[in-house]
PDB file of C-alpha atoms in Angstrom:
ATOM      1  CA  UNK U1441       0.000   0.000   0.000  1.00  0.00           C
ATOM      2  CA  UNK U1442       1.282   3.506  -0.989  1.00  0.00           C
ATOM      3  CA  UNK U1443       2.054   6.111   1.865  1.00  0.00           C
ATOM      4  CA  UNK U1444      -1.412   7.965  -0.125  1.00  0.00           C
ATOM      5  CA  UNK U1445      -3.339   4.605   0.412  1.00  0.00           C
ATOM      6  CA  UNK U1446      -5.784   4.593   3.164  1.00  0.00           C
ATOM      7  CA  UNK U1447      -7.994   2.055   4.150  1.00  0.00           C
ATOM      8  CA  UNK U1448     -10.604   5.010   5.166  1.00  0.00           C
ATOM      9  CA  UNK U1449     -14.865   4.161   3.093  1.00  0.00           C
ATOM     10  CA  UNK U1450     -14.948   5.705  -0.082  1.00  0.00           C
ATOM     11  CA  UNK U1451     -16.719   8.809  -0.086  1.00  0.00           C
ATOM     12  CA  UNK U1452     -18.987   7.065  -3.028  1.00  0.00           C
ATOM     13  CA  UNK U1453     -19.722   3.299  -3.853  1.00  0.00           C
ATOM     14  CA  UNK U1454     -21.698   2.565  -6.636  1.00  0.00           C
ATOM     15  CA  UNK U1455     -22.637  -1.031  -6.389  1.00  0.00           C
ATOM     16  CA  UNK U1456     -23.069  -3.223  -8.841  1.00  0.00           C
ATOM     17  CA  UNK U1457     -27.322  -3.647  -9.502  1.00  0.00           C
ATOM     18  CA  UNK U1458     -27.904  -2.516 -13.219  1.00  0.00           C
ATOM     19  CA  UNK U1459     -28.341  -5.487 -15.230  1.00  0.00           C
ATOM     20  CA  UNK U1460     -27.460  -5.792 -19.502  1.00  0.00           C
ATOM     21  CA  UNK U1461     -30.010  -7.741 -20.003  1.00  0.00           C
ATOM     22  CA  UNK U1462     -32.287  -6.689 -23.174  1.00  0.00           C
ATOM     23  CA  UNK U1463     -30.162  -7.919 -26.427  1.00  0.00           C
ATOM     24  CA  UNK U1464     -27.479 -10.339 -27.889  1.00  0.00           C
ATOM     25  CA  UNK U1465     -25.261  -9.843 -30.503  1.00  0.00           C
ATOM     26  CA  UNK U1466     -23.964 -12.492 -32.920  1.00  0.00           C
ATOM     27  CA  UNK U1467     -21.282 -11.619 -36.291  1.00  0.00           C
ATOM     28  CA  UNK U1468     -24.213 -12.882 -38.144  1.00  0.00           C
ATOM     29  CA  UNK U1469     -26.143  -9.828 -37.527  1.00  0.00           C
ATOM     30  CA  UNK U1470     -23.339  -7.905 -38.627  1.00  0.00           C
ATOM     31  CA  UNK U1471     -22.940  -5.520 -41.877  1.00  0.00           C
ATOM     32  CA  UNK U1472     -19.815  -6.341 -43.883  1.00  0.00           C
ATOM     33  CA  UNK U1473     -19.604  -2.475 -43.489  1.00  0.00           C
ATOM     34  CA  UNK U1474     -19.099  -0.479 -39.984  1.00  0.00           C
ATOM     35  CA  UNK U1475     -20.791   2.354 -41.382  1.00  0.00           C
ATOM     36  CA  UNK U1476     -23.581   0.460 -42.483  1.00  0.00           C
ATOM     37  CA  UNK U1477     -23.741  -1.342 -39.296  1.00  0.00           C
ATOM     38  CA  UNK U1478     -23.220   2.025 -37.237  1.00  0.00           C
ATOM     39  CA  UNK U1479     -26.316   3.455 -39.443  1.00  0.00           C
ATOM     40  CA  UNK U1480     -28.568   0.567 -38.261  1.00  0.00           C
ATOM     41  CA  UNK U1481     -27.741   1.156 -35.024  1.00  0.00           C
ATOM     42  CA  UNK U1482     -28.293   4.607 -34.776  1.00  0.00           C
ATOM     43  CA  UNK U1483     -31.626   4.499 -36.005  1.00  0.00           C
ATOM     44  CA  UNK U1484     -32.636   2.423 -33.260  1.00  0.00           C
ATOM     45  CA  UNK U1485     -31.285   5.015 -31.016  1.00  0.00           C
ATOM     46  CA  UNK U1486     -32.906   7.413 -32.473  1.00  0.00           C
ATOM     47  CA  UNK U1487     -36.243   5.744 -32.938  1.00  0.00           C
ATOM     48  CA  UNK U1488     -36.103   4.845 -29.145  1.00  0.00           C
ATOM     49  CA  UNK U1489     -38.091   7.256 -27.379  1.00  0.00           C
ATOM     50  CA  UNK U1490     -35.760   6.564 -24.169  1.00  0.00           C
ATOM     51  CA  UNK U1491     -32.855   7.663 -25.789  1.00  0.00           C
ATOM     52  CA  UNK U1492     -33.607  11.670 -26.077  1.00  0.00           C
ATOM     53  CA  UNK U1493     -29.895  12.381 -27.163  1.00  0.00           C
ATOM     54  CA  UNK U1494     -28.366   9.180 -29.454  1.00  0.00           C
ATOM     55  CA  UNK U1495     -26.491  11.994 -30.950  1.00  0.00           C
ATOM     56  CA  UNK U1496     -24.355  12.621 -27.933  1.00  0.00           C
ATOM     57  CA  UNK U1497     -20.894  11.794 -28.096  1.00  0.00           C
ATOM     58  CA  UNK U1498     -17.522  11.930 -25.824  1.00  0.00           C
ATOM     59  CA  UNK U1499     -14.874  12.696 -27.193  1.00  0.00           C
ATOM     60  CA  UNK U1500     -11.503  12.369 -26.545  1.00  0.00           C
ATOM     61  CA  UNK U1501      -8.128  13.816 -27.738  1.00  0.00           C
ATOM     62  CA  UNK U1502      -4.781  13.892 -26.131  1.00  0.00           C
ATOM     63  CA  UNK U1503      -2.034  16.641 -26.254  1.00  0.00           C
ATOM     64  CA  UNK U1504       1.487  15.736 -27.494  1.00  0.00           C
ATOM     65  CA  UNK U1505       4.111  15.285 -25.973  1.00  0.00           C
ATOM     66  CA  UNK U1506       2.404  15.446 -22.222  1.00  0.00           C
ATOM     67  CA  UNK U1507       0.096  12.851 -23.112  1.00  0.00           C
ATOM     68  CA  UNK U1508      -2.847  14.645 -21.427  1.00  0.00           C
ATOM     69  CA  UNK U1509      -5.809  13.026 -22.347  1.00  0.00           C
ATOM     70  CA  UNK U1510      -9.127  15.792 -21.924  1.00  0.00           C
ATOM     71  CA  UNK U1511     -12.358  14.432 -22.804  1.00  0.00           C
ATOM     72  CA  UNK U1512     -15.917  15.980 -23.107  1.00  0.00           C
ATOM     73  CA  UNK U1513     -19.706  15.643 -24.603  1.00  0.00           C
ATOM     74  CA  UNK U1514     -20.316  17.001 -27.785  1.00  0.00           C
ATOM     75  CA  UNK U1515     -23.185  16.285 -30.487  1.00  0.00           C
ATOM     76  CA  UNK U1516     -22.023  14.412 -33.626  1.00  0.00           C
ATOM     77  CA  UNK U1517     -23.919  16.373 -36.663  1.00  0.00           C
ATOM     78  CA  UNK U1518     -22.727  14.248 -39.953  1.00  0.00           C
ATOM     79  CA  UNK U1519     -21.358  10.431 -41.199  1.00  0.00           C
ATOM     80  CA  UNK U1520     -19.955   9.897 -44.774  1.00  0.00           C
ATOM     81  CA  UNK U1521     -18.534   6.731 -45.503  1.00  0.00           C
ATOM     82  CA  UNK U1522     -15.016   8.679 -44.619  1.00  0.00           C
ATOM     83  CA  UNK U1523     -16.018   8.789 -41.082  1.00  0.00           C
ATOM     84  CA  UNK U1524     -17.766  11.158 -38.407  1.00  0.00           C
ATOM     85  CA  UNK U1525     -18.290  14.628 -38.533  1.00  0.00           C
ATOM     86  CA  UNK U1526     -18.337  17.240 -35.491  1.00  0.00           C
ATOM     87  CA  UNK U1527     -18.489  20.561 -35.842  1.00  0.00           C
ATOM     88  CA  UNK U1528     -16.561  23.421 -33.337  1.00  0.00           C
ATOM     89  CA  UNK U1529     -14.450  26.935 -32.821  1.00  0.00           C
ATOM     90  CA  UNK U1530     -11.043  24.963 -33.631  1.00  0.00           C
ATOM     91  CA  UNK U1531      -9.006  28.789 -32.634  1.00  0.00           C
ATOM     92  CA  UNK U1532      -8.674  28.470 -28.862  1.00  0.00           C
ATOM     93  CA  UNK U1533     -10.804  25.355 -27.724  1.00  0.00           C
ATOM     94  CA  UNK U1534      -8.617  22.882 -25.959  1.00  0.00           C
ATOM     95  CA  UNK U1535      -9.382  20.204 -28.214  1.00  0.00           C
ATOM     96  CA  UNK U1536      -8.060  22.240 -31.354  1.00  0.00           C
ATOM     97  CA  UNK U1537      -4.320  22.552 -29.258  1.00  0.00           C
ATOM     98  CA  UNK U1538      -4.565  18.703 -28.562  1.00  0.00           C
ATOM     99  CA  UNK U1539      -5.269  18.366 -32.422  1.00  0.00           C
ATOM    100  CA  UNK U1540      -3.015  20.270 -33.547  1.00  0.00           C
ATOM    101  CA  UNK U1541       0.021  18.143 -31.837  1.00  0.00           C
ATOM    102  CA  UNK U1542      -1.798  14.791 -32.047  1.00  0.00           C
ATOM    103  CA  UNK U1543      -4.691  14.184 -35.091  1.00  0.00           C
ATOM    104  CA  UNK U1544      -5.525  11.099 -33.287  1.00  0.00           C
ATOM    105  CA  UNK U1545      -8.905  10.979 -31.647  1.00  0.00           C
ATOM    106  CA  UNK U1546     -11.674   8.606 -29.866  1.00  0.00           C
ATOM    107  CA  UNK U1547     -15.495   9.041 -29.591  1.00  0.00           C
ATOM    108  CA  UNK U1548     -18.277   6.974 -28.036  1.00  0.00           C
ATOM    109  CA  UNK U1549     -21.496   6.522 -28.635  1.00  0.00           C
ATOM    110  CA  UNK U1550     -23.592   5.551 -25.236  1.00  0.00           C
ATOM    111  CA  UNK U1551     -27.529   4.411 -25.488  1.00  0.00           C
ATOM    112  CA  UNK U1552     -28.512   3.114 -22.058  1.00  0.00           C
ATOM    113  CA  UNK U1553     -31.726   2.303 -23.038  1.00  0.00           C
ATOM    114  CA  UNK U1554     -31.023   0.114 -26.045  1.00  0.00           C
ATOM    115  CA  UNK U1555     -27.843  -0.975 -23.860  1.00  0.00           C
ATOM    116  CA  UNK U1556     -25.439  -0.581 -26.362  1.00  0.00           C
ATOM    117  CA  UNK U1557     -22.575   1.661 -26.766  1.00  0.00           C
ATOM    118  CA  UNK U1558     -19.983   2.059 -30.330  1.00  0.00           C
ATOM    119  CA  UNK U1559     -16.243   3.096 -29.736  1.00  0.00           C
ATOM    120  CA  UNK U1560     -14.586   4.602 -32.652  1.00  0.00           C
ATOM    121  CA  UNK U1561     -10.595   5.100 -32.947  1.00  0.00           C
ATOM    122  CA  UNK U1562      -9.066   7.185 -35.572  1.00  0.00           C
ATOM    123  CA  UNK U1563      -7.322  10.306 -37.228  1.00  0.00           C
ATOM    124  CA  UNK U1564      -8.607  13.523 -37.404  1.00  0.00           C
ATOM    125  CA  UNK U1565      -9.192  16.101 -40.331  1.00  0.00           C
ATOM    126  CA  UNK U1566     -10.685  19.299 -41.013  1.00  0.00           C
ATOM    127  CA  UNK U1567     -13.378  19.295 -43.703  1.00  0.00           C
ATOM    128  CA  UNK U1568     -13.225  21.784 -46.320  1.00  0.00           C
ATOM    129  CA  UNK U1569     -14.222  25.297 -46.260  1.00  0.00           C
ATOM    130  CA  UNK U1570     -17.233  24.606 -48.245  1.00  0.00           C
ATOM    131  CA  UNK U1571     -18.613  22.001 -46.229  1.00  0.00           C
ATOM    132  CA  UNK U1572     -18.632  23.903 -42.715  1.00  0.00           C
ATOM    133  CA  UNK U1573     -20.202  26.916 -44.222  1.00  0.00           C
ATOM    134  CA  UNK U1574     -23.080  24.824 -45.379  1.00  0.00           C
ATOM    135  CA  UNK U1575     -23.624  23.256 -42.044  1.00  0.00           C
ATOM    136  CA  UNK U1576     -23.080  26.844 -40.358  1.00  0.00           C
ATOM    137  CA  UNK U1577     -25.847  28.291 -42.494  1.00  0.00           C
ATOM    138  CA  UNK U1578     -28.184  25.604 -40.744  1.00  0.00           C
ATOM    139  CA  UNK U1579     -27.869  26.803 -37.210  1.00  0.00           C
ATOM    140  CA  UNK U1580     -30.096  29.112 -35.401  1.00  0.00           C
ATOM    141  CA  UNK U1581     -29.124  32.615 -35.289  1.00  0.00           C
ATOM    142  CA  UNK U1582     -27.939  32.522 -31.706  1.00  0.00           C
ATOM    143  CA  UNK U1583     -25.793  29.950 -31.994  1.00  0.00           C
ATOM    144  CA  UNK U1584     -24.410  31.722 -35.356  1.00  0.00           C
ATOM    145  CA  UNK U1585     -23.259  34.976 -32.398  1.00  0.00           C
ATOM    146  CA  UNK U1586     -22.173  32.826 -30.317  1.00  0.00           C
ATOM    147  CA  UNK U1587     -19.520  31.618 -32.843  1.00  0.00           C
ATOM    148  CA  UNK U1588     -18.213  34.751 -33.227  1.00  0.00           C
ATOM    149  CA  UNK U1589     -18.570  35.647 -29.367  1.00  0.00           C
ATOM    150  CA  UNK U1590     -17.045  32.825 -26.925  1.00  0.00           C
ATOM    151  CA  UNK U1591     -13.208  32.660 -27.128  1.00  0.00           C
ATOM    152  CA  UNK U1592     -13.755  29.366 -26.438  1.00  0.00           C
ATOM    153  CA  UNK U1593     -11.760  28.291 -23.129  1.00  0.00           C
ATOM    154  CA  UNK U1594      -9.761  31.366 -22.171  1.00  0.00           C
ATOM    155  CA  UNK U1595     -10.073  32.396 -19.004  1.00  0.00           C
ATOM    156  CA  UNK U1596     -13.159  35.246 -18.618  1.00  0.00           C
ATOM    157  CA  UNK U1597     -12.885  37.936 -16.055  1.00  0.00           C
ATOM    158  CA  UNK U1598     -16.738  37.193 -14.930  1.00  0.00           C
ATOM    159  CA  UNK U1599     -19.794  36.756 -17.599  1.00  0.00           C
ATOM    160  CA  UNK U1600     -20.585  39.880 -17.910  1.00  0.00           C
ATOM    161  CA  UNK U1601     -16.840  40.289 -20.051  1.00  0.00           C
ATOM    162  CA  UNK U1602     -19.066  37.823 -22.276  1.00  0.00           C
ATOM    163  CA  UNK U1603     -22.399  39.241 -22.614  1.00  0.00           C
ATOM    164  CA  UNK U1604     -20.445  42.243 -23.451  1.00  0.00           C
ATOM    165  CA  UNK U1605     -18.730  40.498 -26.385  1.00  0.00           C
ATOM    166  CA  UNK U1606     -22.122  38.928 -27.560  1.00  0.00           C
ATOM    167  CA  UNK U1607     -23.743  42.089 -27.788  1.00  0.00           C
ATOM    168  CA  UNK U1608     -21.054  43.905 -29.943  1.00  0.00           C
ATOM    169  CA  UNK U1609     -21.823  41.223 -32.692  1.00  0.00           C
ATOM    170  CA  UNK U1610     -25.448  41.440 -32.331  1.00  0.00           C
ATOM    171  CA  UNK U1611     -24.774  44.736 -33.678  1.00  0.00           C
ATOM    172  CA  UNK U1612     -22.445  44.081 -35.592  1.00  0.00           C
ATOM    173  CA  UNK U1613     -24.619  41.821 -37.286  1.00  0.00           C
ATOM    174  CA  UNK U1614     -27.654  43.992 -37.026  1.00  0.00           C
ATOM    175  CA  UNK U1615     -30.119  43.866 -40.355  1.00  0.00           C
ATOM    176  CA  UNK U1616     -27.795  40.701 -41.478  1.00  0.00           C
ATOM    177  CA  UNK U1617     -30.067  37.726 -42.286  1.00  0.00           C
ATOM    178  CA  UNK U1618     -26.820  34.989 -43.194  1.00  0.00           C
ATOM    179  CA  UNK U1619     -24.592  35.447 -40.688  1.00  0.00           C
ATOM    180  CA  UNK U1620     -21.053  34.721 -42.666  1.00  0.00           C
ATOM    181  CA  UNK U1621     -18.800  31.305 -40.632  1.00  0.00           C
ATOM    182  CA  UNK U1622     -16.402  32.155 -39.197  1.00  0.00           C
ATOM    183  CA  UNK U1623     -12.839  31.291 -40.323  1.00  0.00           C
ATOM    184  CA  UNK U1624     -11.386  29.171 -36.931  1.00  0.00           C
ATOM    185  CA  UNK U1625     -15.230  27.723 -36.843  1.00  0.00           C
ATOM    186  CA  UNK U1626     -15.960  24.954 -39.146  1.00  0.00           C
ATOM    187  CA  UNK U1627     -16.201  20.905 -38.843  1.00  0.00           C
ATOM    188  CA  UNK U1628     -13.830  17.987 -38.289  1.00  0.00           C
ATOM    189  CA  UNK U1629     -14.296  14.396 -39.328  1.00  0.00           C
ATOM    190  CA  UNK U1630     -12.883  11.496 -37.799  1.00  0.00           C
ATOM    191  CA  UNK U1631     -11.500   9.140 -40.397  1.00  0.00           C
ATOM    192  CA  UNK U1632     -11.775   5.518 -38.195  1.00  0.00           C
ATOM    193  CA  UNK U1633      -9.483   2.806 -37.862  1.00  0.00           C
ATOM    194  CA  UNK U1634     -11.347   0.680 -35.115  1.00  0.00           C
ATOM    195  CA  UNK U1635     -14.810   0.581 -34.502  1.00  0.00           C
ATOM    196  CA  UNK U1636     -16.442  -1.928 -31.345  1.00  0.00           C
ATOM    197  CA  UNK U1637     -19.939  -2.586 -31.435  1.00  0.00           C
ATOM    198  CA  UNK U1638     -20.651  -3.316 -27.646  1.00  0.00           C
ATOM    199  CA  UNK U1639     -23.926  -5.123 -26.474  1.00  0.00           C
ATOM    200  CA  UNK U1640     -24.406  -5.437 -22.831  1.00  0.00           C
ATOM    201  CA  UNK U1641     -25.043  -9.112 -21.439  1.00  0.00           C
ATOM    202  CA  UNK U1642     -25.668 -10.267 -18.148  1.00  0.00           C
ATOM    203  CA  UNK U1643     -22.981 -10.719 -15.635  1.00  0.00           C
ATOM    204  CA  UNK U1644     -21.118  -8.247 -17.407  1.00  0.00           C
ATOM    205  CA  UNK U1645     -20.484 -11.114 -20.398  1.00  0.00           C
ATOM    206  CA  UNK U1646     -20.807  -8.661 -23.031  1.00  0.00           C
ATOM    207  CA  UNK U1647     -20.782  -8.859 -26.448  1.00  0.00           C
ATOM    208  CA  UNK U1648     -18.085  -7.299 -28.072  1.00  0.00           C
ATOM    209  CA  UNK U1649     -17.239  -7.130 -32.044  1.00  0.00           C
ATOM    210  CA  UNK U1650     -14.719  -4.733 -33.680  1.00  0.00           C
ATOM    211  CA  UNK U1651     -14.016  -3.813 -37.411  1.00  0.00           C
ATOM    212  CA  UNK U1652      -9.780  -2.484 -37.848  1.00  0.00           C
ATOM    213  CA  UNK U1653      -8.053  -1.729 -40.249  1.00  0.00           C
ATOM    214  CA  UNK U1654      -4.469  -0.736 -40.484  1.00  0.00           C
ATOM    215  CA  UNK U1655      -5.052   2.378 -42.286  1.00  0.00           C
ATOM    216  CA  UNK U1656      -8.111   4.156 -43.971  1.00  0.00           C
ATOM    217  CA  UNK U1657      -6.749   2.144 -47.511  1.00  0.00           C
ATOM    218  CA  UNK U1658      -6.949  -1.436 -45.593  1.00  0.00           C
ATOM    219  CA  UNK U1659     -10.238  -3.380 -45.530  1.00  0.00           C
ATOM    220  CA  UNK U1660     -11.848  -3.962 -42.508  1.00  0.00           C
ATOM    221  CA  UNK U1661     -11.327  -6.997 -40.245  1.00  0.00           C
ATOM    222  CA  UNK U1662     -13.920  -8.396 -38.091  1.00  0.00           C
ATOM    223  CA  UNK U1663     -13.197 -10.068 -34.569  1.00  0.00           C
ATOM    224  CA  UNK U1664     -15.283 -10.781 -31.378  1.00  0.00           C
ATOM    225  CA  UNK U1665     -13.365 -10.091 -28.442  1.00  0.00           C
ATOM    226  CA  UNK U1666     -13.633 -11.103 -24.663  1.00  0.00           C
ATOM    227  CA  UNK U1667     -15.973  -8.823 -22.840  1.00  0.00           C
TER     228      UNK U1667
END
């Protein structure tokens, strides 16, 4: 035992009650395709009335050469058979300085309700110019200011510093029906190179399938691995 080590309760014990106990999953339900098989799957989700956000992703990115490893929830928005598309300020965000040392990124996929979660491992790119001001043209008008507004984690002196900023563009943008993208703002796809389908079981005896693939030329390879 380290000199930290105590043998004090933990503050918090979760224990173990929630059973996986809905589905199965067998490599003959499988699509020869991960993005196929990810589509099927996320229609479920979002044809499940229990699962209000199947959009909601984590995802994860890790700063060179610390290592760091930050993750945190954002909405996936698009899927091309190149991979996954998320859209954010890519200027100051944390996640745009751990992307710029290291493309390499993770997201997950979570449904409780359909007890199923999808882990996707790959490399990132930006998509072009043309593509993120099409998507930017489809958000509300608030979220078009706030673009422009939040230096997106820098340190604020208190929120008024913000409201201040988000009021300068609403007039600067006064009278101005398309609200123009702006140029650190746009989208980022992940290209994957592993993708797990996960199916919860009982006893925690999941069900576990991934596609990989050496790099984004390879074909896939399936395998079922050990829960």
């Amino acid at each position: 035992m380290s000199e930290k080590e105590t043998t004090q309760q933990p503050i918090i014990f979760a224990p173990e009650t929630y059973q996986y106990d809905k589905y199965s999953l067998n490599e003959g339900q499988l699509k020869d395709d991960p993005i196929d098989q990810f589509v099927e799957w996320f229609d479920d989700a979002k044809n499940d009335p229990r699962e209000t956000l199947p959009e909601a992703i984590t995802f994860s990115s890790a700063e060179l050469p610390s290592g760091r490893v930050s993750s945190r929830v954002l909405l996936f928005k698009e899927l091309d058979h190149r991979g996954f598309t998320i859209y954010s300020n890519w200027k100051t965000s944390g996640k745009a300085h751990d992307i710029a040392t290291n493309p390499n990124v993770a997201i997950n996929f979570f449904w409780r309700d359909l007890q199923r979660q999808i882990r996707i491992e790959g490399f990132s790119e930006h998509v072009n110019r043309e593509t993120s001001e099409r998507y930017f043209q489809t958000r509300p008008r608030g979220s078009k200011i706030g673009a422009w507004s939040s230096p997106q984690s820098t340190v604020l002196k208190d929120r008024n510093e913000l409201e201040h900023i988000v009021q300068e563009n609403e007039n600067r943008f006064k009278g101005v029906e398309d609200v123009p993208c702006p140029d650190y703002w746009g989208g980022l796809r992940v290209v994957p190179l592993r993708i797990e389908f996960w199916q919860g079981r009982p006893s925690r005896l999941h069900d576990r399938f991934v596609y990989e693939r050496k790099t984004e030329h390879d074909p896939w390879e399936l395998h079922r691995i050990a829960p």
